[in-house]
Protein backbone atom coordinates (compact mmCIF):
# COMPACT_ATOMS: atom_id res chain seq x y z
CA MET A 1 -0.08 0.45 -0.27
CA ASP A 2 1.53 3.81 -1.09
CA LYS A 3 3.10 4.79 2.67
CA SER A 4 1.51 8.00 1.14
CA PHE A 5 -1.57 7.30 1.56
CA VAL A 6 -1.50 5.76 4.99
CA GLU A 7 0.02 9.06 6.10
CA THR A 8 -2.67 11.17 4.63
CA TYR A 9 -5.85 9.28 5.91
CA PHE A 10 -4.09 7.36 8.77
CA ASN A 11 -2.35 9.61 11.21
CA TRP A 12 -2.18 8.48 14.68
CA SER A 13 -1.59 11.96 16.32
CA GLU A 14 -5.10 13.33 14.91
CA VAL A 15 -6.01 11.16 17.35
CA GLN A 16 -6.26 12.76 21.54
CA LEU A 17 -7.22 9.99 24.33
CA ASP A 18 -8.72 12.96 26.64
CA ALA A 19 -11.94 13.65 23.45
CA LEU A 20 -12.21 10.52 23.23
CA LEU A 21 -12.81 9.31 25.88
CA LYS A 22 -15.00 12.68 26.25
CA ALA A 23 -17.15 11.70 23.21
CA SER A 24 -17.33 7.62 24.89
CA LYS A 25 -18.64 8.76 28.07
CA GLU A 26 -20.87 11.44 26.49
CA THR A 27 -22.03 8.43 23.76
CA LEU A 28 -22.37 6.04 27.14
CA TYR A 29 -24.35 8.44 28.73
CA MET A 30 -26.73 9.56 26.10
CA THR A 31 -27.75 5.73 25.35
CA PHE A 32 -27.70 4.60 28.34
CA VAL A 33 -29.50 7.00 30.55
CA SER A 34 -32.40 6.96 27.45
CA THR A 35 -32.59 3.70 27.68
CA LEU A 36 -33.64 3.27 30.84
CA PHE A 37 -36.52 5.36 30.19
CA VAL A 38 -37.37 4.38 27.11
CA ALA A 39 -37.62 0.78 28.70
CA ILE A 40 -40.28 2.72 31.71
CA ILE A 41 -42.21 3.99 29.05
CA GLY A 42 -42.36 1.55 26.39
CA LEU A 43 -43.15 -1.39 28.12
CA LEU A 44 -46.31 0.96 30.13
CA ILE A 45 -47.01 1.63 26.17
CA GLY A 46 -47.19 -1.89 25.52
CA LEU A 47 -48.85 -2.89 28.23
CA LEU A 48 -52.08 0.01 27.30
CA LEU A 49 -52.21 -1.57 23.91
CA PHE A 50 -52.10 -4.74 24.43
CA ILE A 51 -55.34 -4.45 27.51
CA PHE A 52 -56.62 -2.27 24.64
CA SER A 53 -56.70 -4.84 21.72
CA ARG A 54 -58.05 -7.84 24.54
CA LYS A 55 -61.97 -6.97 24.32
CA ASN A 56 -63.25 -6.41 21.55
CA THR A 57 -65.15 -2.17 22.56
CA LYS A 58 -65.98 0.85 21.74
CA VAL A 59 -64.29 2.78 24.49
CA ASN A 60 -61.53 -0.19 24.41
CA ARG A 61 -61.12 0.24 20.94
CA THR A 62 -61.49 4.29 20.96
CA LEU A 63 -58.65 3.92 23.50
CA TYR A 64 -56.15 1.48 21.28
CA THR A 65 -57.21 4.14 18.39
CA ILE A 66 -55.38 7.54 19.88
CA VAL A 67 -52.83 5.63 21.89
CA SER A 68 -51.20 3.99 18.84
CA VAL A 69 -51.90 6.96 16.43
CA ILE A 70 -50.08 8.71 19.10
CA SER A 71 -47.48 6.22 19.37
CA ASN A 72 -46.96 5.80 15.49
CA THR A 73 -46.43 8.86 14.94
CA PHE A 74 -43.54 10.20 17.37
CA ARG A 75 -41.73 6.46 15.45
CA SER A 76 -43.04 8.23 11.89
CA ILE A 77 -41.51 11.32 12.43
CA PRO A 78 -37.80 10.55 11.10
CA PHE A 79 -34.86 11.75 14.74
CA ILE A 80 -32.92 14.66 13.06
CA ILE A 81 -36.03 16.00 12.40
CA LEU A 82 -36.99 15.51 15.82
CA LEU A 83 -34.49 16.05 17.78
CA ILE A 84 -34.45 20.01 15.40
CA LEU A 85 -38.78 20.03 17.06
CA LEU A 86 -37.99 19.12 20.73
CA PHE A 87 -35.06 22.01 20.53
CA PRO A 88 -37.02 24.91 23.02
CA VAL A 89 -38.30 21.63 25.04
CA ALA A 90 -34.71 21.05 25.56
CA ASN A 91 -33.98 24.45 25.60
CA THR A 92 -36.68 24.82 28.66
CA LEU A 93 -35.70 21.96 30.50
CA PHE A 94 -32.50 22.24 30.45
CA GLY A 95 -31.25 26.22 29.68
CA SER A 96 -29.40 24.32 26.41
CA MET A 97 -30.07 22.79 23.34
CA ILE A 98 -26.41 21.90 22.70
CA GLY A 99 -24.78 18.29 24.89
CA PRO A 100 -25.86 15.04 25.18
CA THR A 101 -28.51 16.39 27.79
CA SER A 102 -30.53 18.20 25.33
CA ALA A 103 -30.99 14.88 22.94
CA LEU A 104 -32.21 13.36 26.13
CA PRO A 105 -36.11 14.39 24.99
CA ALA A 106 -35.60 13.42 20.68
CA LEU A 107 -34.41 10.29 21.96
CA ILE A 108 -36.79 9.09 25.07
CA LEU A 109 -39.45 10.12 22.30
CA SER A 110 -38.70 8.31 18.70
CA ALA A 111 -37.80 4.97 20.63
CA SER A 112 -40.41 4.65 23.21
CA PRO A 113 -43.15 4.07 20.93
CA PHE A 114 -41.02 1.57 19.12
CA TYR A 115 -39.65 -0.26 21.80
CA ALA A 116 -43.82 0.09 22.65
CA ARG A 117 -44.64 -1.85 19.71
CA MET A 118 -42.54 -4.59 20.46
CA VAL A 119 -43.70 -4.80 23.89
CA GLU A 120 -47.20 -5.15 22.18
CA ILE A 121 -45.60 -8.14 20.77
CA ALA A 122 -44.51 -10.23 23.30
CA PHE A 123 -47.67 -9.91 24.77
CA ARG A 124 -49.53 -11.38 22.46
CA GLU A 125 -47.03 -14.17 22.03
CA VAL A 126 -48.13 -15.31 25.74
CA ASP A 127 -50.29 -18.50 25.74
CA GLN A 128 -53.99 -16.69 25.94
CA GLY A 129 -54.74 -19.86 27.97
CA VAL A 130 -52.25 -18.96 30.62
CA ILE A 131 -53.86 -15.78 31.01
CA GLU A 132 -58.20 -17.17 31.05
CA ALA A 133 -56.71 -19.94 33.47
CA SER A 134 -55.09 -16.69 35.46
CA GLU A 135 -58.42 -15.12 35.43
CA ALA A 136 -60.24 -17.66 36.29
CA MET A 137 -58.68 -17.96 39.81
CA GLY A 138 -59.77 -14.97 39.97
CA ALA A 139 -56.08 -13.16 39.49
CA SER A 140 -55.63 -9.31 39.73
CA LEU A 141 -54.87 -7.13 36.70
CA THR A 142 -51.97 -6.50 38.36
CA GLN A 143 -51.10 -9.84 38.96
CA ILE A 144 -51.40 -11.13 35.15
CA ILE A 145 -48.83 -8.13 34.85
CA TRP A 146 -46.02 -9.51 36.93
CA LYS A 147 -46.96 -13.01 36.99
CA VAL A 148 -47.87 -14.00 33.75
CA LEU A 149 -47.02 -11.48 30.99
CA ILE A 150 -43.84 -10.42 32.11
CA PRO A 151 -42.19 -13.04 33.23
CA GLU A 152 -43.41 -15.45 29.97
CA SER A 153 -42.80 -12.51 27.82
CA LEU A 154 -39.23 -11.89 29.78
CA PRO A 155 -36.96 -12.86 26.47
CA ALA A 156 -39.07 -10.98 24.42
CA LEU A 157 -38.96 -7.77 25.86
CA ILE A 158 -34.87 -8.19 26.88
CA SER A 159 -34.57 -8.79 22.78
CA GLY A 160 -36.62 -5.75 22.09
CA ILE A 161 -34.72 -3.28 24.32
CA THR A 162 -31.58 -4.43 22.99
CA VAL A 163 -32.99 -3.59 19.20
CA THR A 164 -33.91 -0.56 20.81
CA THR A 165 -30.41 0.52 22.36
CA ILE A 166 -28.52 -0.77 19.10
CA THR A 167 -30.50 1.57 17.46
CA MET A 168 -30.45 4.83 20.05
CA ILE A 169 -26.97 4.07 19.92
CA GLY A 170 -27.38 5.60 16.10
CA PHE A 171 -29.41 8.30 16.99
CA THR A 172 -26.75 9.23 19.57
CA ALA A 173 -24.51 9.66 16.14
CA MET A 174 -26.89 11.51 14.59
CA ALA A 175 -27.18 14.20 17.45
CA GLY A 176 -23.95 14.24 17.83
CA ALA A 177 -23.93 15.72 14.26
CA VAL A 178 -25.94 18.84 15.18
CA GLY A 179 -23.79 19.90 18.76
CA ALA A 180 -25.32 16.83 21.23
CA GLY A 181 -21.47 15.85 21.53
CA GLY A 182 -20.14 12.41 22.18
CA LEU A 183 -18.39 9.90 19.33
CA GLY A 184 -20.48 11.28 16.20
CA ASN A 185 -19.45 14.98 16.96
CA LEU A 186 -16.46 14.00 17.74
CA ALA A 187 -16.11 11.92 14.24
CA TYR A 188 -18.14 15.21 12.52
CA GLN A 189 -16.71 17.93 13.92
CA THR A 190 -13.52 17.26 15.08
CA GLY A 191 -13.77 14.80 12.42
CA TYR A 192 -15.07 15.17 8.79
CA ALA A 193 -15.10 18.76 9.25
CA ALA A 194 -11.35 18.93 10.39
CA ASN A 195 -10.14 16.62 7.22
CA LYS A 196 -9.29 14.36 9.49
CA TYR A 197 -9.89 10.44 8.57
CA THR A 198 -8.04 8.49 11.48
CA VAL A 199 -10.74 10.56 14.21
CA ILE A 200 -13.59 9.75 12.07
CA THR A 201 -12.38 5.61 11.34
CA VAL A 202 -11.86 5.40 15.14
CA SER A 203 -15.27 6.94 16.25
CA THR A 204 -16.59 4.29 14.34
CA VAL A 205 -15.05 1.58 15.59
CA LEU A 206 -15.88 2.46 18.93
CA ILE A 207 -19.68 2.90 17.94
CA LEU A 208 -19.41 -0.70 16.59
CA VAL A 209 -17.67 -1.96 19.52
CA LEU A 210 -20.24 -0.93 21.74
CA VAL A 211 -23.28 -1.97 19.06
CA PHE A 212 -21.09 -5.81 19.15
CA ILE A 213 -21.66 -5.36 23.54
CA VAL A 214 -24.97 -4.26 23.56
CA GLN A 215 -25.81 -7.11 21.30
CA TRP A 216 -23.69 -9.65 23.82
CA ILE A 217 -24.64 -8.87 26.69
CA GLY A 218 -28.23 -8.89 25.63
CA ASP A 219 -28.28 -12.61 23.57
CA LEU A 220 -26.59 -14.05 26.77
CA LEU A 221 -29.53 -12.07 29.02
CA VAL A 222 -31.97 -14.27 26.58
CA LYS A 223 -30.12 -17.66 26.43
CA LYS A 224 -30.14 -17.23 30.79
CA ILE A 225 -34.08 -16.67 30.58
CA ASP A 226 -35.39 -17.73 28.08
CA LYS A 227 -36.37 -21.63 29.07
CA ARG A 228 -37.53 -22.98 26.08
């Protein structure tokens, strides 16, 4: 390989360790804080969708349609547009439109409906006979949720949050391009804008490593929990 090409495009002196560590911490912060909220909000929305879909009454159909439309609306908006639309919200909540914290509302609102649909599907795959038997024995809705629905669908729920987390890692990279920080910001501002291709390469590799780790942890948890 031509030495001049390597020296031009892969100059390791361009990579500053402090900046790389800071960007990595910001990406981890955005990813895992938003994942926590997405897991809670998505579970609640998915549970509502499942409950409203079980009984074919006019009230339930109406409620299901309302929740479904709201969920589909936020799920359909491209993330970068949603991020820009929520800049005023981030500014009101956090006093700034830049930085990793400012990206959290968009990350949470874009990923929660996505995970909610996965939760709904996971609950629908639970054996209806088990649910009906629990109802026949006098189990309350809360007992059915905690002792039947969630335990029976836990492998699918973990697979869903794994996929959602990986999706949000990609979203953090896009958010970085408009001032949210993280590895996406490092790759764009320090790498692309300054014509430093080594920085782009290293940032990309770190994002890939993070994706592989999240997927590995998710697969490991599913194997340990799934008794089928």
